[in-house]
């Protein structure tokens, strides 16, 4: 996960900060899922079908001509209001089914999001006649004070609507939270949230009759693997996807490259490493033999050359490498050499 996070930050350095942050949650009532059920089965009974579907975090970086720069641009991508039933009744049905938070607050103090009498997600929001751009954070979206509507046993207004994109909702018929994240300065937080790692659970181990009970050592943080995640791993599907290939480049001092080995095979691993070139040493050789590489920096070399792991040499690409990015590892300022 840490390597994937660093790969994502390499894309940020190349293309800039992301513009949209999407949280996509599966709708277990999709017809494709229900049609695959047998007998009295429910979607949760078929992890092989709903694998990978429950949740996805997506960060999108828009083309320079499509960047979100004004409040009108925000309104084109994101809405935080209930649709008009007269103009788009289908969208109204989807929004009231998937994009209403809680309800919580004074109308439902027992909602799971309530902490000490307050919603941990800061709902209900305040009414706003127009969108306010935030210098360092998500915009404060337009939420006009319109007449509330009845959803189930609760009366709902725009203060409880989760921001969404109308086209995506009608396309996928599911919960899709869309946030404009371009103003967010702490862009690292967004990617760390996406690559936060696997679910974990704390397990308490206690021996009956033990006198010297150590509470700290009694808790073990273990990885929790649900049935859908287990099925995803068994099918060898990727846990994450990036639009560009990120090539991880080596940086090391002479004869100090990292070596991976198994216990008891240290000597053989060192011998093999002495004969193999790294991406860095091979780049030195490339510049010695190929004048066309002289004007290409080390971090940009993967865009024009491909590293052949079998021969440990850089070879010129026959086709364009526009979707390839090189990434240098972080080097401490204390390593002055």
CSV table of C-alpha atoms in Angstrom, one decimal:
chain,number,residue,atom,x,y,z
A,1,UNK,CA,0.0,0.0,0.0
A,2,UNK,CA,2.9,2.4,0.8
A,3,UNK,CA,4.4,1.8,-2.6
A,4,UNK,CA,1.1,2.3,-4.3
A,5,UNK,CA,0.7,5.6,-2.4
A,6,UNK,CA,4.1,6.7,-3.6
A,7,UNK,CA,3.2,5.8,-7.2
A,8,UNK,CA,0.1,7.9,-6.9
A,9,UNK,CA,2.1,10.9,-5.6
A,10,UNK,CA,4.4,10.5,-8.7
A,11,UNK,CA,1.3,11.0,-10.8
A,12,UNK,CA,0.5,14.1,-8.8
A,13,UNK,CA,3.9,15.5,-9.5
A,14,UNK,CA,3.5,14.8,-13.2
A,15,UNK,CA,-0.1,15.9,-13.8
A,16,UNK,CA,-1.0,18.1,-10.7
A,17,UNK,CA,-3.5,17.6,-7.9
A,18,UNK,CA,-6.8,15.6,-8.5
A,19,UNK,CA,-10.0,17.5,-9.2
A,20,UNK,CA,-12.7,15.1,-8.1
A,21,UNK,CA,-12.9,12.6,-5.3
A,22,UNK,CA,-15.6,9.9,-5.8
A,23,UNK,CA,-16.8,7.3,-3.2
A,24,UNK,CA,-18.7,4.6,-5.1
A,25,UNK,CA,-20.8,2.1,-3.1
A,26,UNK,CA,-22.3,-1.0,-4.7
A,27,UNK,CA,-26.1,-1.3,-5.0
A,28,UNK,CA,-26.9,-4.9,-4.1
A,29,UNK,CA,-30.2,-4.5,-5.9
A,30,UNK,CA,-28.7,-4.2,-9.3
A,31,UNK,CA,-30.5,-6.4,-11.7
A,32,UNK,CA,-27.3,-8.2,-12.7
A,33,UNK,CA,-26.8,-9.3,-9.1
A,34,UNK,CA,-30.4,-10.2,-8.4
A,35,UNK,CA,-30.7,-12.2,-11.6
A,36,UNK,CA,-27.7,-14.3,-10.5
A,37,UNK,CA,-29.4,-15.4,-7.3
A,38,UNK,CA,-30.7,-18.9,-6.9
A,39,UNK,CA,-33.8,-19.8,-4.9
A,40,UNK,CA,-34.0,-17.7,-1.7
A,41,UNK,CA,-30.4,-16.5,-1.9
A,42,UNK,CA,-29.6,-12.9,-1.1
A,43,UNK,CA,-26.6,-10.9,-2.4
A,44,UNK,CA,-24.7,-11.3,0.8
A,45,UNK,CA,-24.9,-15.1,0.3
A,46,UNK,CA,-22.8,-14.8,-2.9
A,47,UNK,CA,-19.4,-13.3,-2.3
A,48,UNK,CA,-18.3,-14.6,-5.6
A,49,UNK,CA,-20.7,-12.2,-7.3
A,50,UNK,CA,-20.4,-9.1,-5.1
A,51,UNK,CA,-16.6,-9.4,-4.8
A,52,UNK,CA,-15.0,-6.0,-5.0
A,53,UNK,CA,-18.3,-4.2,-5.3
A,54,UNK,CA,-19.0,-2.9,-1.8
A,55,UNK,CA,-16.8,0.2,-1.9
A,56,UNK,CA,-14.4,2.1,-4.1
A,57,UNK,CA,-12.5,5.4,-3.7
A,58,UNK,CA,-11.6,7.1,-7.0
A,59,UNK,CA,-9.5,10.2,-7.5
A,60,UNK,CA,-9.8,11.9,-11.0
A,61,UNK,CA,-7.5,14.5,-12.5
A,62,UNK,CA,-9.2,16.4,-15.2
A,63,UNK,CA,-7.7,17.6,-18.5
A,64,UNK,CA,-6.5,21.2,-18.4
A,65,UNK,CA,-9.4,22.3,-20.6
A,66,UNK,CA,-11.9,20.7,-18.2
A,67,UNK,CA,-10.5,22.0,-14.9
A,68,UNK,CA,-12.9,23.3,-12.2
A,69,UNK,CA,-12.1,27.0,-11.8
A,70,UNK,CA,-15.4,28.8,-11.0
A,71,UNK,CA,-18.6,28.2,-9.0
A,72,UNK,CA,-20.4,27.6,-12.3
A,73,UNK,CA,-17.9,24.8,-13.0
A,74,UNK,CA,-18.7,23.3,-9.6
A,75,UNK,CA,-22.4,23.3,-10.4
A,76,UNK,CA,-21.7,21.4,-13.6
A,77,UNK,CA,-20.1,18.5,-11.7
A,78,UNK,CA,-21.7,18.5,-8.3
A,79,UNK,CA,-25.1,19.1,-6.8
A,80,UNK,CA,-26.1,19.0,-3.1
A,81,UNK,CA,-29.8,19.6,-3.6
A,82,UNK,CA,-32.9,17.5,-4.1
A,83,UNK,CA,-33.9,17.4,-7.8
A,84,UNK,CA,-37.2,18.8,-8.9
A,85,UNK,CA,-39.8,16.0,-9.1
A,86,UNK,CA,-41.5,17.6,-12.1
A,87,UNK,CA,-38.4,17.9,-14.3
A,88,UNK,CA,-36.5,14.7,-13.3
A,89,UNK,CA,-38.5,12.3,-11.2
A,90,UNK,CA,-36.1,9.4,-11.7
A,91,UNK,CA,-33.2,11.3,-10.4
A,92,UNK,CA,-35.3,12.4,-7.4
A,93,UNK,CA,-36.0,8.8,-6.6
A,94,UNK,CA,-32.3,7.8,-6.8
A,95,UNK,CA,-31.2,10.8,-4.7
A,96,UNK,CA,-33.8,10.1,-2.0
A,97,UNK,CA,-32.9,6.4,-1.9
A,98,UNK,CA,-29.1,6.6,-2.0
A,99,UNK,CA,-27.9,10.2,-1.3
A,100,UNK,CA,-29.7,11.3,1.8
A,101,UNK,CA,-27.5,11.2,4.9
A,102,UNK,CA,-28.9,9.6,8.1
A,103,UNK,CA,-31.3,11.1,8.8
A,104,UNK,CA,-29.6,12.3,11.9
A,105,UNK,CA,-29.6,15.3,14.3
A,106,UNK,CA,-32.6,16.2,16.2
A,107,UNK,CA,-34.9,14.2,14.0
A,108,UNK,CA,-33.0,11.0,14.7
A,109,UNK,CA,-30.6,11.1,17.7
A,110,UNK,CA,-30.0,7.4,17.5
A,111,UNK,CA,-28.4,7.5,14.1
A,112,UNK,CA,-25.0,5.6,14.0
A,113,UNK,CA,-23.2,8.8,12.9
A,114,UNK,CA,-24.1,10.6,16.2
A,115,UNK,CA,-21.3,11.3,18.6
A,116,UNK,CA,-22.0,13.2,21.8
A,117,UNK,CA,-25.2,14.7,20.3
A,118,UNK,CA,-23.4,15.8,17.1
A,119,UNK,CA,-23.1,14.1,13.7
A,120,UNK,CA,-19.5,13.1,13.0
A,121,UNK,CA,-20.1,14.0,9.3
A,122,UNK,CA,-21.4,17.5,10.2
A,123,UNK,CA,-24.9,16.9,9.0
A,124,UNK,CA,-27.3,18.5,8.7
A,125,UNK,CA,-25.5,21.2,6.7
A,126,UNK,CA,-26.4,24.9,6.7
A,127,UNK,CA,-28.6,26.3,4.0
A,128,UNK,CA,-26.6,28.2,1.3
A,129,UNK,CA,-28.0,30.4,-1.5
A,130,UNK,CA,-24.8,29.9,-3.5
A,131,UNK,CA,-21.7,27.8,-3.5
A,132,UNK,CA,-18.7,29.1,-1.6
A,133,UNK,CA,-15.2,28.2,-2.8
A,134,UNK,CA,-12.9,27.1,0.0
A,135,UNK,CA,-9.2,28.1,0.0
A,136,UNK,CA,-8.1,24.9,1.6
A,137,UNK,CA,-10.8,22.3,1.6
A,138,UNK,CA,-14.0,21.1,0.0
A,139,UNK,CA,-16.3,23.8,-1.3
A,140,UNK,CA,-19.4,24.7,0.7
A,141,UNK,CA,-22.0,23.6,-1.8
A,142,UNK,CA,-25.3,25.4,-2.6
A,143,UNK,CA,-28.2,24.2,-0.5
A,144,UNK,CA,-31.2,26.4,-1.0
A,145,UNK,CA,-34.0,26.5,1.5
A,146,UNK,CA,-36.7,24.7,-0.5
A,147,UNK,CA,-39.8,22.9,0.8
A,148,UNK,CA,-38.9,19.6,2.6
A,149,UNK,CA,-40.1,16.3,1.1
A,150,UNK,CA,-41.3,13.2,2.9
A,151,UNK,CA,-38.9,10.2,2.6
A,152,UNK,CA,-40.2,7.3,4.6
A,153,UNK,CA,-41.1,8.5,8.1
A,154,UNK,CA,-38.8,11.5,7.9
A,155,UNK,CA,-39.1,15.0,6.4
A,156,UNK,CA,-36.0,15.7,4.4
A,157,UNK,CA,-34.5,18.9,2.9
A,158,UNK,CA,-31.3,19.9,1.1
A,159,UNK,CA,-29.3,20.1,4.4
A,160,UNK,CA,-29.1,16.2,4.4
A,161,UNK,CA,-28.2,15.7,0.8
A,162,UNK,CA,-24.8,14.1,0.1
A,163,UNK,CA,-23.0,15.8,-2.9
A,164,UNK,CA,-23.5,13.9,-6.1
A,165,UNK,CA,-23.2,14.1,-9.9
A,166,UNK,CA,-26.6,13.7,-11.6
A,167,UNK,CA,-25.3,11.9,-14.7
A,168,UNK,CA,-23.3,9.3,-12.6
A,169,UNK,CA,-26.3,8.6,-10.4
A,170,UNK,CA,-28.6,7.9,-13.3
A,171,UNK,CA,-25.9,5.9,-15.0
A,172,UNK,CA,-25.1,3.5,-12.1
A,173,UNK,CA,-28.2,3.8,-9.8
A,174,UNK,CA,-26.0,3.6,-6.7
A,175,UNK,CA,-24.5,5.7,-3.9
A,176,UNK,CA,-21.8,7.9,-5.6
A,177,UNK,CA,-20.5,10.8,-3.5
A,178,UNK,CA,-18.7,13.3,-5.6
A,179,UNK,CA,-16.6,16.0,-4.1
A,180,UNK,CA,-14.6,18.8,-5.7
A,181,UNK,CA,-11.1,18.3,-4.1
A,182,UNK,CA,-9.0,20.6,-6.3
A,183,UNK,CA,-8.7,23.3,-3.5
A,184,UNK,CA,-7.5,20.8,-1.0
A,185,UNK,CA,-3.9,21.6,-0.2
A,186,UNK,CA,-3.3,18.5,1.9
A,187,UNK,CA,-3.4,16.3,-1.2
A,188,UNK,CA,-1.4,13.6,0.6
A,189,UNK,CA,-4.4,13.0,2.9
A,190,UNK,CA,-6.6,12.1,-0.1
A,191,UNK,CA,-4.2,9.5,-1.4
A,192,UNK,CA,-3.4,8.1,2.1
A,193,UNK,CA,-7.1,7.7,2.6
A,194,UNK,CA,-7.4,5.7,-0.6
A,195,UNK,CA,-4.4,3.5,0.3
A,196,UNK,CA,-5.1,3.3,4.0
A,197,UNK,CA,-4.7,-0.5,3.9
A,198,UNK,CA,-6.7,-3.5,4.9
A,199,UNK,CA,-9.4,-3.7,7.5
A,200,UNK,CA,-8.1,-4.7,10.9
A,201,UNK,CA,-9.7,-5.9,14.1
A,202,UNK,CA,-8.3,-6.0,17.7
A,203,UNK,CA,-8.4,-9.3,19.4
A,204,UNK,CA,-8.1,-9.6,23.2
A,205,UNK,CA,-6.2,-12.7,24.5
A,206,UNK,CA,-6.6,-13.4,28.2
A,207,UNK,CA,-5.6,-16.4,30.2
A,208,UNK,CA,-7.9,-17.4,33.0
A,209,UNK,CA,-6.2,-17.3,36.4
A,210,UNK,CA,-3.2,-15.3,35.1
A,211,UNK,CA,-1.7,-13.1,37.8
A,212,UNK,CA,0.7,-11.0,35.8
A,213,UNK,CA,-1.8,-9.9,33.2
A,214,UNK,CA,-0.3,-7.4,30.7
A,215,UNK,CA,-3.1,-5.5,29.0
A,216,UNK,CA,-0.9,-4.1,26.2
A,217,UNK,CA,0.4,-7.5,25.1
A,218,UNK,CA,-3.1,-9.0,25.4
A,219,UNK,CA,-4.3,-7.1,22.4
A,220,UNK,CA,-3.3,-8.2,18.9
A,221,UNK,CA,-4.2,-6.2,15.8
A,222,UNK,CA,-5.2,-8.7,13.2
A,223,UNK,CA,-6.2,-8.3,9.6
A,224,UNK,CA,-9.9,-8.8,9.0
A,225,UNK,CA,-10.7,-10.4,5.6
A,226,UNK,CA,-14.4,-10.5,4.6
A,227,UNK,CA,-15.9,-13.0,2.2
A,228,UNK,CA,-15.9,-10.6,-0.8
A,229,UNK,CA,-12.3,-9.6,-0.2
A,230,UNK,CA,-11.2,-13.3,0.2
A,231,UNK,CA,-13.0,-14.1,-3.1
A,232,UNK,CA,-11.2,-11.1,-4.8
A,233,UNK,CA,-7.8,-12.4,-3.7
A,234,UNK,CA,-8.6,-16.0,-4.7
A,235,UNK,CA,-9.4,-14.8,-8.2
A,236,UNK,CA,-6.1,-12.8,-8.2
A,237,UNK,CA,-7.8,-9.5,-9.1
A,238,UNK,CA,-6.0,-6.2,-8.6
A,239,UNK,CA,-6.7,-4.2,-5.4
A,240,UNK,CA,-6.1,-0.9,-7.0
A,241,UNK,CA,-5.8,0.6,-10.5
A,242,UNK,CA,-3.9,3.5,-12.0
A,243,UNK,CA,-4.4,5.1,-15.4
A,244,UNK,CA,-0.6,5.3,-15.9
A,245,UNK,CA,2.2,2.8,-15.4
A,246,UNK,CA,4.7,4.0,-12.7
A,247,UNK,CA,8.2,2.6,-13.0
A,248,UNK,CA,10.1,2.5,-9.7
A,249,UNK,CA,13.7,3.5,-10.2
A,250,UNK,CA,16.6,2.5,-8.1
A,251,UNK,CA,18.8,5.0,-6.2
A,252,UNK,CA,21.8,3.7,-4.4
A,253,UNK,CA,25.5,4.1,-3.8
A,254,UNK,CA,28.1,1.9,-5.7
A,255,UNK,CA,27.7,-1.7,-4.7
A,256,UNK,CA,25.0,-0.9,-2.2
A,257,UNK,CA,21.8,-1.8,-4.1
A,258,UNK,CA,19.0,-3.5,-2.2
A,259,UNK,CA,19.1,-7.3,-2.4
A,260,UNK,CA,16.1,-9.6,-1.7
A,261,UNK,CA,17.0,-13.2,-0.6
A,262,UNK,CA,15.6,-16.2,1.3
A,263,UNK,CA,17.1,-17.4,4.5
A,264,UNK,CA,20.1,-19.5,3.9
A,265,UNK,CA,20.7,-18.2,0.4
A,266,UNK,CA,22.5,-14.9,1.2
A,267,UNK,CA,25.7,-15.8,-0.6
A,268,UNK,CA,23.9,-16.9,-3.8
A,269,UNK,CA,21.8,-13.7,-3.8
A,270,UNK,CA,24.9,-11.5,-3.4
A,271,UNK,CA,26.6,-13.3,-6.3
A,272,UNK,CA,23.6,-12.8,-8.6
A,273,UNK,CA,23.3,-9.2,-7.6
A,274,UNK,CA,26.9,-8.6,-8.5
A,275,UNK,CA,26.3,-9.7,-12.1
A,276,UNK,CA,23.0,-7.9,-12.5
A,277,UNK,CA,22.6,-4.2,-13.3
A,278,UNK,CA,20.0,-2.0,-11.6
A,279,UNK,CA,17.9,0.6,-13.3
A,280,UNK,CA,20.5,3.2,-12.1
A,281,UNK,CA,23.7,1.4,-13.2
A,282,UNK,CA,22.0,0.4,-16.5
A,283,UNK,CA,21.1,4.1,-17.1
A,284,UNK,CA,24.8,5.0,-16.7
A,285,UNK,CA,25.7,2.5,-19.3
A,286,UNK,CA,22.9,3.7,-21.6
A,287,UNK,CA,24.3,7.3,-21.5
A,288,UNK,CA,27.7,5.9,-22.3
A,289,UNK,CA,26.5,4.0,-25.4
A,290,UNK,CA,23.5,6.0,-26.6
A,291,UNK,CA,23.9,9.7,-27.3
A,292,UNK,CA,20.2,10.2,-27.8
A,293,UNK,CA,19.7,9.5,-24.1
A,294,UNK,CA,22.0,12.4,-23.0
A,295,UNK,CA,19.2,15.0,-22.8
A,296,UNK,CA,16.8,12.7,-20.9
A,297,UNK,CA,16.8,12.9,-17.1
A,298,UNK,CA,16.8,9.7,-15.1
A,299,UNK,CA,13.2,10.1,-13.9
A,300,UNK,CA,12.0,10.6,-17.5
A,301,UNK,CA,13.9,7.8,-19.0
A,302,UNK,CA,11.0,5.2,-18.7
A,303,UNK,CA,8.9,7.3,-21.0
A,304,UNK,CA,11.4,6.7,-23.9
A,305,UNK,CA,13.1,3.5,-22.9
A,306,UNK,CA,11.9,0.2,-21.4
A,307,UNK,CA,13.9,-1.7,-18.7
A,308,UNK,CA,14.3,-5.3,-19.8
A,309,UNK,CA,14.5,-7.3,-16.6
A,310,UNK,CA,15.9,-10.4,-18.3
A,311,UNK,CA,19.0,-8.5,-19.6
A,312,UNK,CA,18.9,-5.6,-17.1
A,313,UNK,CA,19.3,-3.1,-20.0
A,314,UNK,CA,17.3,-0.1,-21.1
A,315,UNK,CA,15.9,-0.6,-24.6
A,316,UNK,CA,14.4,2.2,-26.7
A,317,UNK,CA,10.6,2.0,-26.9
A,318,UNK,CA,9.1,1.1,-30.3
A,319,UNK,CA,5.8,2.7,-29.4
A,320,UNK,CA,5.0,5.8,-27.3
A,321,UNK,CA,5.4,5.8,-23.6
A,322,UNK,CA,3.0,8.6,-22.9
A,323,UNK,CA,1.3,6.6,-20.1
A,324,UNK,CA,4.6,5.7,-18.3
A,325,UNK,CA,6.0,7.7,-15.4
A,326,UNK,CA,9.3,7.2,-13.6
A,327,UNK,CA,9.4,7.4,-9.8
A,328,UNK,CA,12.5,8.1,-7.7
A,329,UNK,CA,12.4,6.9,-4.1
A,330,UNK,CA,12.6,9.3,-1.2
A,331,UNK,CA,16.2,10.0,-0.3
A,332,UNK,CA,16.9,11.5,3.1
A,333,UNK,CA,18.7,14.9,3.2
A,334,UNK,CA,21.1,13.3,5.7
A,335,UNK,CA,22.4,11.0,2.9
A,336,UNK,CA,24.5,13.7,1.4
A,337,UNK,CA,26.3,11.5,-1.1
